mmCIF file of C-alpha atoms and ligand atoms in Angstrom:
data_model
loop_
_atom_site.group_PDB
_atom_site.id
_atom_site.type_symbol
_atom_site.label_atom_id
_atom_site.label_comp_id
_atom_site.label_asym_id
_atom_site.label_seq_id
_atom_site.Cartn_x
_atom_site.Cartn_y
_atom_site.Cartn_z
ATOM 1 C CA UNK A 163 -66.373 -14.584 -7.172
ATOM 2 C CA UNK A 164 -62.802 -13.593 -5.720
ATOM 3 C CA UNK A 165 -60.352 -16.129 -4.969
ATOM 4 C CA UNK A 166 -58.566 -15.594 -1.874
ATOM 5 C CA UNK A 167 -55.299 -17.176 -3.500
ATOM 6 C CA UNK A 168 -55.909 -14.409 -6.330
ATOM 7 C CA UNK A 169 -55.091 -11.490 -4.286
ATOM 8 C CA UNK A 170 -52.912 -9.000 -5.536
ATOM 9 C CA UNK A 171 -49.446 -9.395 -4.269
ATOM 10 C CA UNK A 172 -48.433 -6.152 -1.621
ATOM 11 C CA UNK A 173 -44.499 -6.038 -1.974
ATOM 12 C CA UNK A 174 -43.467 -4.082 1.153
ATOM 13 C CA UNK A 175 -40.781 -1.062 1.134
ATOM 14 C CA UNK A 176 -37.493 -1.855 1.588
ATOM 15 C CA UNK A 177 -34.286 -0.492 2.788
ATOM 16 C CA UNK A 178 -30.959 -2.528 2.156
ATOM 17 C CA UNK A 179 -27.568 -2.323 3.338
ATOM 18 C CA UNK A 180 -25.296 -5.161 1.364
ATOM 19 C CA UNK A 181 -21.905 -3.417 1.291
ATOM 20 C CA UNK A 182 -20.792 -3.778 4.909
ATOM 21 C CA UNK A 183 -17.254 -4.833 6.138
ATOM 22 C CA UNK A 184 -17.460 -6.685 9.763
ATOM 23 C CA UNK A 185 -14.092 -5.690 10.825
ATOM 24 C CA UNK A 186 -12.323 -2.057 9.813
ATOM 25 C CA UNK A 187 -9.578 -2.353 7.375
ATOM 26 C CA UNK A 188 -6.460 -2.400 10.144
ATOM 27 C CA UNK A 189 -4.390 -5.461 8.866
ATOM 28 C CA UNK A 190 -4.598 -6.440 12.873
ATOM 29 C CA UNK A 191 -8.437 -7.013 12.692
ATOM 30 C CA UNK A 192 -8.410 -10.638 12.963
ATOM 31 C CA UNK A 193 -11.211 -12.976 11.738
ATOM 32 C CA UNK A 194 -11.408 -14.432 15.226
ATOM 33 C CA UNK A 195 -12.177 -11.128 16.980
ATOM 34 C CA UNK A 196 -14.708 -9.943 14.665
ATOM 35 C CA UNK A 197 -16.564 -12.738 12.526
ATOM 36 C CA UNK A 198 -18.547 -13.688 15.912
ATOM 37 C CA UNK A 199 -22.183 -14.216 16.651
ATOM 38 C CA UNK A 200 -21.820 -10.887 19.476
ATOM 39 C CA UNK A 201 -20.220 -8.928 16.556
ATOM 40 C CA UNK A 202 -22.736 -9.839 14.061
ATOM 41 C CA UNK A 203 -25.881 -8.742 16.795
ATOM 42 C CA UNK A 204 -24.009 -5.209 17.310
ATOM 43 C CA UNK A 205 -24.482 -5.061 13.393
ATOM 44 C CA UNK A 206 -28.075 -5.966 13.283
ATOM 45 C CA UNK A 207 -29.324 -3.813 15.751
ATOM 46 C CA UNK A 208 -28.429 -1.185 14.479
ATOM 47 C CA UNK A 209 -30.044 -1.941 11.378
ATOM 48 C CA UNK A 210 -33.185 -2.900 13.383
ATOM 49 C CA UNK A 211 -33.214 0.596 14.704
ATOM 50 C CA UNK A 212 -32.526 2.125 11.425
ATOM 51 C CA UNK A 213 -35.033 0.056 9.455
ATOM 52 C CA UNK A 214 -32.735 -1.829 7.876
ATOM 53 C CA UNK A 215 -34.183 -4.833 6.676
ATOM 54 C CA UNK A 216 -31.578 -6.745 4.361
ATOM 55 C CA UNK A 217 -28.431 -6.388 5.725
ATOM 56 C CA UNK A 218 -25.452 -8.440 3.893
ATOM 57 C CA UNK A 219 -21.650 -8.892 4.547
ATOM 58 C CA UNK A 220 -19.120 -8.676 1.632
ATOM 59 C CA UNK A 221 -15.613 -8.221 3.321
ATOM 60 C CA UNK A 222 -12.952 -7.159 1.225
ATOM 61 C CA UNK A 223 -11.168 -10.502 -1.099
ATOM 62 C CA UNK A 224 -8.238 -9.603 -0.175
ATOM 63 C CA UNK A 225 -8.001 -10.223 3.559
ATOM 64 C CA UNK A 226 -8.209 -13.769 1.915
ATOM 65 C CA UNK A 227 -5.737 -15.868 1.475
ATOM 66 C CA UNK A 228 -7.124 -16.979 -2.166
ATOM 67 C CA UNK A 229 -7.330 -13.617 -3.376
ATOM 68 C CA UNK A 230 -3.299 -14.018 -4.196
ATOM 69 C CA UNK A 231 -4.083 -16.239 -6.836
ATOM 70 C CA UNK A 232 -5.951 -13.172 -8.381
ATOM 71 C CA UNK A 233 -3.897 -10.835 -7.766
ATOM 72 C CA UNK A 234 0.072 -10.938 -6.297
ATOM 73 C CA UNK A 235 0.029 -7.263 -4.947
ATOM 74 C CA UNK A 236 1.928 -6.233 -2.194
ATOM 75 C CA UNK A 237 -0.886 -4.575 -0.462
ATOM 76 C CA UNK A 238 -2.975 -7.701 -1.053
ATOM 77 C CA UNK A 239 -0.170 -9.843 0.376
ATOM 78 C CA UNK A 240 0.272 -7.654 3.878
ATOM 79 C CA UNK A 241 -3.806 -8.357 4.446
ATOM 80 C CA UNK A 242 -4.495 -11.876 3.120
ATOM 81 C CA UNK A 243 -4.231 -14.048 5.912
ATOM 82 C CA UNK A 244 -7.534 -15.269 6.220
ATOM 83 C CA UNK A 245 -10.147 -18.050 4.686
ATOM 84 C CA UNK A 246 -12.320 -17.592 2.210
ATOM 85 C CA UNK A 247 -14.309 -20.460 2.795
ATOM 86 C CA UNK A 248 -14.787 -19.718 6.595
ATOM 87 C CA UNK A 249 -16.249 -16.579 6.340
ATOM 88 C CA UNK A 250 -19.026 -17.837 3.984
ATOM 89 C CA UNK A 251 -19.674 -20.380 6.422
ATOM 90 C CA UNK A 252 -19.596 -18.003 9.099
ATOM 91 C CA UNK A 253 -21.814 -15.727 7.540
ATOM 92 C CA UNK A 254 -24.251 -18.310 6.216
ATOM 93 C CA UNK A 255 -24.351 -19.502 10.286
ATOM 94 C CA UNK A 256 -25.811 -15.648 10.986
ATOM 95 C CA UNK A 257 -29.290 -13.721 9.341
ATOM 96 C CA UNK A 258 -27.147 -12.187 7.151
ATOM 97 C CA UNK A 259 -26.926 -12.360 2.948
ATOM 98 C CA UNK A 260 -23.351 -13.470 2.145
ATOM 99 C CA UNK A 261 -21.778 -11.324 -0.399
ATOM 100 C CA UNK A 262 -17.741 -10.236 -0.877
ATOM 101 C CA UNK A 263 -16.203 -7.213 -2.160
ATOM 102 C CA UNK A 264 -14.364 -8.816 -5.162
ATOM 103 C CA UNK A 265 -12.293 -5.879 -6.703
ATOM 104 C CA UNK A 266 -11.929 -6.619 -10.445
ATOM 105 C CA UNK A 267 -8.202 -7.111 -11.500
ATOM 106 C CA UNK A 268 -7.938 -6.511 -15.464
ATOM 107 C CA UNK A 269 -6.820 -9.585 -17.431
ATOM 108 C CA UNK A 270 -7.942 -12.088 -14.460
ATOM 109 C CA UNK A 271 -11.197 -12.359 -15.116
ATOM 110 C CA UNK A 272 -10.721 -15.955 -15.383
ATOM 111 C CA UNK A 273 -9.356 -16.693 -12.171
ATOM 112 C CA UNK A 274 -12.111 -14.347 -9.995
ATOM 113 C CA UNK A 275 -14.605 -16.623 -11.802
ATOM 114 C CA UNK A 276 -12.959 -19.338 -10.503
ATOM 115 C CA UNK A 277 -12.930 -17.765 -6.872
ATOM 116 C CA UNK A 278 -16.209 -16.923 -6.837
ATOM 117 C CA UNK A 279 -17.369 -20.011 -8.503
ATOM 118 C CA UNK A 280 -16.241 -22.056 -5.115
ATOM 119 C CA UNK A 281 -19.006 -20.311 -3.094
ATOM 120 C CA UNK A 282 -22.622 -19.884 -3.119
ATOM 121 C CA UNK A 283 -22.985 -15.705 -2.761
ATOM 122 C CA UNK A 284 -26.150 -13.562 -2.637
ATOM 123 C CA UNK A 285 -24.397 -10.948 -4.337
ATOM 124 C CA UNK A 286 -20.997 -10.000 -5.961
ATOM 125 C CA UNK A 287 -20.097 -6.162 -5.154
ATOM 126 C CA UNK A 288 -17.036 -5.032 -8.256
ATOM 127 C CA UNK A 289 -14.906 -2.431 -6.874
ATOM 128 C CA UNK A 290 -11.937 -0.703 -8.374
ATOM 129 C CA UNK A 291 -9.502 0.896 -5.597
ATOM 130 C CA UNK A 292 -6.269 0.296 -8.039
ATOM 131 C CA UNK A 293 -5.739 2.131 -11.353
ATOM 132 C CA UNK A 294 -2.841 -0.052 -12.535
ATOM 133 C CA UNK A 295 -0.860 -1.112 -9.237
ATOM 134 C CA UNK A 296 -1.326 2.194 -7.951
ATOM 135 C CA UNK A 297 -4.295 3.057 -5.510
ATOM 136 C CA UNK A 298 -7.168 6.094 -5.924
ATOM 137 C CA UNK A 299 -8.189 6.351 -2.404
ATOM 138 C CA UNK A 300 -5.115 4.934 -0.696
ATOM 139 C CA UNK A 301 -2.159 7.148 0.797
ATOM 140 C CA UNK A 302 0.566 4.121 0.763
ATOM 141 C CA UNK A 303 -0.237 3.453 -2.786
ATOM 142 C CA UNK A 304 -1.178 7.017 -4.148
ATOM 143 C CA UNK A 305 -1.701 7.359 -7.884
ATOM 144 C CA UNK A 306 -1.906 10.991 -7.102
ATOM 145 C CA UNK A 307 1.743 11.671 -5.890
ATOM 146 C CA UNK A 308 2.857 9.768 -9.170
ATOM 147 C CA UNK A 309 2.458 12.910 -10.992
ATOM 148 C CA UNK A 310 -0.114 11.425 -13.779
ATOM 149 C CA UNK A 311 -2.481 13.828 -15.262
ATOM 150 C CA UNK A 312 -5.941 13.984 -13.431
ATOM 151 C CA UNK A 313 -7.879 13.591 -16.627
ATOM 152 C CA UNK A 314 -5.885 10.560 -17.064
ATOM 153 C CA UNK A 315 -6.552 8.900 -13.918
ATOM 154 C CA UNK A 316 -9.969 10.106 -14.061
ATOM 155 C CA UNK A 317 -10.068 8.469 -17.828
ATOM 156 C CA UNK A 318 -9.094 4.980 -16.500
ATOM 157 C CA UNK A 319 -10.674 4.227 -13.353
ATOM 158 C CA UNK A 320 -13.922 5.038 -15.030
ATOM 159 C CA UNK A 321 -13.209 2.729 -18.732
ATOM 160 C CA UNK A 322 -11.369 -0.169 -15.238
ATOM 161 C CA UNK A 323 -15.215 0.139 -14.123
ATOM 162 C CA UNK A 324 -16.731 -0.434 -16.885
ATOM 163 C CA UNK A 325 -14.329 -3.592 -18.307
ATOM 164 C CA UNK A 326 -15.633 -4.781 -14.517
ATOM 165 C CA UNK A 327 -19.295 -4.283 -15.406
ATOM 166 C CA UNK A 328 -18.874 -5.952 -19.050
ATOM 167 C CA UNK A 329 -16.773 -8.831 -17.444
ATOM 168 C CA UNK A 330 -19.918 -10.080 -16.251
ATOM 169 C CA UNK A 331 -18.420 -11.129 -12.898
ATOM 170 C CA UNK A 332 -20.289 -8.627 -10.734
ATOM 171 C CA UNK A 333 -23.909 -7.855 -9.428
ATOM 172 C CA UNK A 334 -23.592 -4.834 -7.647
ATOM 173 C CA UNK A 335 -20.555 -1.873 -9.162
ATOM 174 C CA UNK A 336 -19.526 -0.144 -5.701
ATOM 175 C CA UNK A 337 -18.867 3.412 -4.681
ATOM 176 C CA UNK A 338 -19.041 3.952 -8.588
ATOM 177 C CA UNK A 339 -17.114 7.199 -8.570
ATOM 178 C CA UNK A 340 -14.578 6.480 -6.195
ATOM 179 C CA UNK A 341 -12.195 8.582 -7.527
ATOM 180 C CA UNK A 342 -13.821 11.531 -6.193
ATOM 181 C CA UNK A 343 -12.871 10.316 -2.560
ATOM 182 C CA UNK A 344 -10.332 12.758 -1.882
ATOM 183 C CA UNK A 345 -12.502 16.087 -3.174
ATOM 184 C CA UNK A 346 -10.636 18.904 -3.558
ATOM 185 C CA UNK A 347 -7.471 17.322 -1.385
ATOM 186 C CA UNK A 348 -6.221 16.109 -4.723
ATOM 187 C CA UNK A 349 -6.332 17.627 -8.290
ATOM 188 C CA UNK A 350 -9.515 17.077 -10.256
ATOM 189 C CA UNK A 351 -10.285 17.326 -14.239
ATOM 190 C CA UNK A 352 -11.479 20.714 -15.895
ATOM 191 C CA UNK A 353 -13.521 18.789 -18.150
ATOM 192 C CA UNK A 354 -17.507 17.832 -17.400
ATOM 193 C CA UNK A 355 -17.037 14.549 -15.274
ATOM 194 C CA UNK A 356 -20.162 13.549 -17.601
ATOM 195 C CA UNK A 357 -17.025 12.953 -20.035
ATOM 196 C CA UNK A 358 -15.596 10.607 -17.941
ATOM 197 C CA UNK A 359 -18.704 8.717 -16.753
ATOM 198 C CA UNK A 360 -19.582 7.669 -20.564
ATOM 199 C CA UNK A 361 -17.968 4.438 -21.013
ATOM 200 C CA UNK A 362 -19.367 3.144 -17.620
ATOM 201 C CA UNK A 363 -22.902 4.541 -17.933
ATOM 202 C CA UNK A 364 -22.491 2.913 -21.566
ATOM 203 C CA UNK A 365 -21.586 -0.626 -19.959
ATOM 204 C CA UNK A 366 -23.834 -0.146 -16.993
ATOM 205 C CA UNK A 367 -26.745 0.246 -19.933
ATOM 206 C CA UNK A 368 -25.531 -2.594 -21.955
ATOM 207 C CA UNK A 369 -25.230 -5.423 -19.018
ATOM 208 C CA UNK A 370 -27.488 -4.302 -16.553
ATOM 209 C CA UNK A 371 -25.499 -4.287 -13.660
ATOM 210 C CA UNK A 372 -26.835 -2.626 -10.303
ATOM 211 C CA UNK A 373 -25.192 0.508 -9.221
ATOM 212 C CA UNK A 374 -24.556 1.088 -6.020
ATOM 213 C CA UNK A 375 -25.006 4.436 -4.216
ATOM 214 C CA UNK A 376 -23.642 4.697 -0.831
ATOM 215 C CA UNK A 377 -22.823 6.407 1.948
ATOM 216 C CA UNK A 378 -19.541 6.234 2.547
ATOM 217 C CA UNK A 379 -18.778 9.003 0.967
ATOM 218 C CA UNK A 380 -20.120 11.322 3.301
ATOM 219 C CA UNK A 381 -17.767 10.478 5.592
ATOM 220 C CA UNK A 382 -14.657 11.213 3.194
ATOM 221 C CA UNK A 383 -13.229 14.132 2.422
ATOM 222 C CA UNK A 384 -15.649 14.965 -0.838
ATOM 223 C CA UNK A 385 -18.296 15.147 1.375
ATOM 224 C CA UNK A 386 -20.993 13.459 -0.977
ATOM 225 C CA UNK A 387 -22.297 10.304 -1.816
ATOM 226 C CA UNK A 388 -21.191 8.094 -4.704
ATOM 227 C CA UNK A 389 -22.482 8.733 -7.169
ATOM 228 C CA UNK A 390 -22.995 12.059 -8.004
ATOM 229 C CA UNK A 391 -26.463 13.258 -9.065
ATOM 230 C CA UNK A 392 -25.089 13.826 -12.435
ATOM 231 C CA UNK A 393 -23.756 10.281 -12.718
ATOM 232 C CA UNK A 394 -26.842 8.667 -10.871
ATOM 233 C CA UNK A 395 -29.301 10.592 -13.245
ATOM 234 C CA UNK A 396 -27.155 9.427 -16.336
ATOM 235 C CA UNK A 397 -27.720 5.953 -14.602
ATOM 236 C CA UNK A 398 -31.668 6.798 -14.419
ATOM 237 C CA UNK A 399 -31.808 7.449 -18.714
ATOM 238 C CA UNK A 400 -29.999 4.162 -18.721
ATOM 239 C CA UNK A 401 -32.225 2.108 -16.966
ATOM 240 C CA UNK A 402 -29.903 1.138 -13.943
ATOM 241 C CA UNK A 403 -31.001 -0.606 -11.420
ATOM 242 C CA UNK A 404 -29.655 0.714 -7.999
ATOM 243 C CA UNK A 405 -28.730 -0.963 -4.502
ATOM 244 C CA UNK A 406 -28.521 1.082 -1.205
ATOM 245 C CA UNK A 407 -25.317 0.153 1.251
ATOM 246 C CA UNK A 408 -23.419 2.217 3.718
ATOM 247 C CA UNK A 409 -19.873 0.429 3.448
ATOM 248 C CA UNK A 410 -20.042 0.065 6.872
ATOM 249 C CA UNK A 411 -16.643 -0.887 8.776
ATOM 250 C CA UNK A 412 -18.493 -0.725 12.518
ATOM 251 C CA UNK A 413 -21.804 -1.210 13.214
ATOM 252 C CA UNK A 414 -22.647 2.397 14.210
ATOM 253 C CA UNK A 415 -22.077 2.947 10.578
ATOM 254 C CA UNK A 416 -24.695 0.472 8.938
ATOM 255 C CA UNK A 417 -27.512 2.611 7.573
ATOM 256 C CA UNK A 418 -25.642 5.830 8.058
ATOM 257 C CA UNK A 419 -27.128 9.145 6.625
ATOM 258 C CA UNK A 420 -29.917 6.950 4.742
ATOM 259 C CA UNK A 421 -32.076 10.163 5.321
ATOM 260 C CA UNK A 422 -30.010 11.763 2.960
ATOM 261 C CA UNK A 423 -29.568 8.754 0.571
ATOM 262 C CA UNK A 424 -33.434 8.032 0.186
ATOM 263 C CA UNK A 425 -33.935 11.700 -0.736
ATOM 264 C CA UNK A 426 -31.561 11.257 -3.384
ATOM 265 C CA UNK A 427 -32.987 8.396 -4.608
ATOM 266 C CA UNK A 428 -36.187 10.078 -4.949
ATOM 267 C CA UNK A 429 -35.000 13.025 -6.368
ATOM 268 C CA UNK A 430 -33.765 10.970 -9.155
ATOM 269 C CA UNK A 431 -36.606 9.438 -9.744
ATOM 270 C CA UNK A 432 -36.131 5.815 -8.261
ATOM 271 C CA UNK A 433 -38.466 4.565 -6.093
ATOM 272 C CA UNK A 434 -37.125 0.745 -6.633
ATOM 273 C CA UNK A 435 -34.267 -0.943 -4.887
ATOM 274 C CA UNK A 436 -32.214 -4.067 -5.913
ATOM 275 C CA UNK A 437 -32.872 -7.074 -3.405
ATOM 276 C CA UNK A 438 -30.094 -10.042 -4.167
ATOM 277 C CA UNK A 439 -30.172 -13.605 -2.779
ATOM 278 C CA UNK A 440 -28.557 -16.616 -4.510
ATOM 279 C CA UNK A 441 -27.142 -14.069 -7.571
ATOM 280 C CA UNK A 442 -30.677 -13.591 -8.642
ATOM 281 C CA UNK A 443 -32.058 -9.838 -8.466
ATOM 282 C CA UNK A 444 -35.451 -8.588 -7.340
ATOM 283 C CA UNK A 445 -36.864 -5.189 -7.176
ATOM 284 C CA UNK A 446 -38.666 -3.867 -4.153
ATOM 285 C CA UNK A 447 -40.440 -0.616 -3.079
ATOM 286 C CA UNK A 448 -37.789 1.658 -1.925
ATOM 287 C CA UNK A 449 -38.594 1.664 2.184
HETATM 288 ZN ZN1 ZN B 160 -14.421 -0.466 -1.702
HETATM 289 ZN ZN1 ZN B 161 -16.086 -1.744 1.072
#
C-alpha cells in the first residue's frame, strides 16, 4: 500500500534573476526615489510576464556608506552615500531575496566578512570591476588607456576572480569574464582565453562557487553573454553550479534575452539552476 506522504517529490522548473540593481548606476539615483514599494512592482511584473520566478536585489556595496571601510577609493567615495542596513530592511519589506553585489577588494577579506556578517543575505554575488585601482569596464578609471599589456590585464582580473572565489566570501562569481565588456573596442590577448580562464575554473572547481551567466552582456559592446561557451563548458567539466541573472538596472531589463540564455544553458549541458535563500544553495529544474 502507497502512502500518500510517500509521494515522490515534483521540483518545478525554474527561472531566476538574482543580480538586479533597483536604481541605474547615476551617482544622482537616490535611495529615496528608487527603493519604493511602486519601484519594486515595476520590477516584478516584468518578471511575472517573463516567467521569472525568483527575483533578488543585490545593489552595488558601494553606493553604501560602509563599503569605505572596505575599500577608500575615490570612485567608491563619489557613490557611497547611502545605508546598508536600510536597504536590507527595505528589501526584506518586499517579495524579493536580499542579496548585494559585494566586489572583492584583495587583502580585505577580513573586513567584507565583517560587512556582510551584519546582515542576513540570501546570496552574496563577488564581482571584480577593478584590476588594482584601475577599472576594466569603466571609462573614468580605464586600465586600458594605462598602456598595460592586454595579456596582463587579462592575466589578473581572471587569478582577482579566483582569490574572490577561494576567499570564501561569495555565493554567486558575477559576469565572470567581465573583461571582455568592451569586445573589440579595446585590445584583446592573442593567446587562447582558455589560458586565462585556468586559475578561476581551477578555484571555481575547488570551492564550489556558483557561476553566474548573464545577460548583460548582450547589451555591451562584446555582444555576448558572460561567460563564453568556452569558459561555461570549462565550468561544465568542473562541476559548476550556475545561477541565471540579467544585471538589470530598470525593470524592462529583468529577464532580458533569457531566450537566448536558456539555450545556452542547454547547449552546455545544464539543465539545473542555483536557487539561494539564507546563504544555503538548492538546485532546481532549469524553467
Ligand atoms: Zn558588476
Ligand atoms: Zn551588477
Amino acid at each position: 500500500m502507497l502512502l500518500s506522504g510517500l509521494r515522490p517529490l515534483t521540483k518545478i522548473p525554474v527561472l531566476t534573476d538574482y543580480h538586479v540593481h533597483l536604481r541605474p548606476d547615476d551617482a544622482d539615483a537616490t535611495a529615496e526615489q528608487y527603493f519604493t514599494i511602486e519601484n519594486v512592482d515595476r520590477y516584478l511584473e516584468v518578471a511575472g510576464e517573463r516567467g521569472v520566478e525568483e527575483l533578488g536585489a543585490s545593489e552595488h556595496v558601494y553606493r553604501f556608506t560602509e563599503a569605505l571601510e572596505v575599500w577608500d577609493h575615490e570612485f567608491w567615495r563619489e557613490y557611497a552615500v547611502g545605508s546598508l542596513g536600510e536597504y536590507c530592511d527595505f528589501v526584506r519589506s518586499t517579495p524579493l531575496r536580499l542579496g548585494l553585489e559585494m566586489d572583492f577588494v584583495p587583502g580585505r577579506e577580513d573586513r567584507i566578512a565583517g560587512l556582510l556578517d551584519g546582515h542576513d543575505f540570501d546570496y552574496v554575488v563577488g564581482s571584480v570591476h577593478f584590476v588594482g585601482d584601475r577599472a576594466v569596464d569603466d571609462d573614468a578609471y580605464d586600465i586600458w588607456d594605462s598602456g598595460t599589456d592586454p595579456e596582463r590585464i587579462w592575466r589578473r582580473y581572471f587569478e582577482t576572480l579566483a582569490e574572490a572565489a577561494r576567499s570564501g566570501l561569495y555565493d554567486i562569481l558575477a559576469h565572470p569574464d567581465l573583461v571582455k565588456v568592451w569586445g573589440r573596442g579595446r585590445p584583446v590577448p592573442d593567446k587562447d582565453p582558455r589560458f586565462f580562464y585556468e586559475p578561476l575554473i581551477e578555484a571555481i572547481a575547488d570551492t564550489g562557487v556558483t557561476v553566474e551567466v548573464s545577460t548583460a552582456g548582450l547589451r555591451k559592446p562584446v555582444a555576448e553573454l558572460y561567460p563564453s561557451d568556452a569558459f561555461a563548458e570549462m565550468c561544465v567539466d568542473a562541476g559548476a553550479a550556475f545561477a541565471l541573472s540579467s544585471d538589470a538596472h530598470l525593470p524592462e531589463d529583468v529577464g532580458y534575452a533569457y531566450d537566448r540564455a536558456v539555450e545556452a544553458l542547454r547547449g552546455w549541458g545544464v539543465n539545473e539552476l542555483a536557487v539561494f535563500e539564507r546563504r544555503e544553495r538548492r538546485m532546481e529544474p532549469l524553467g
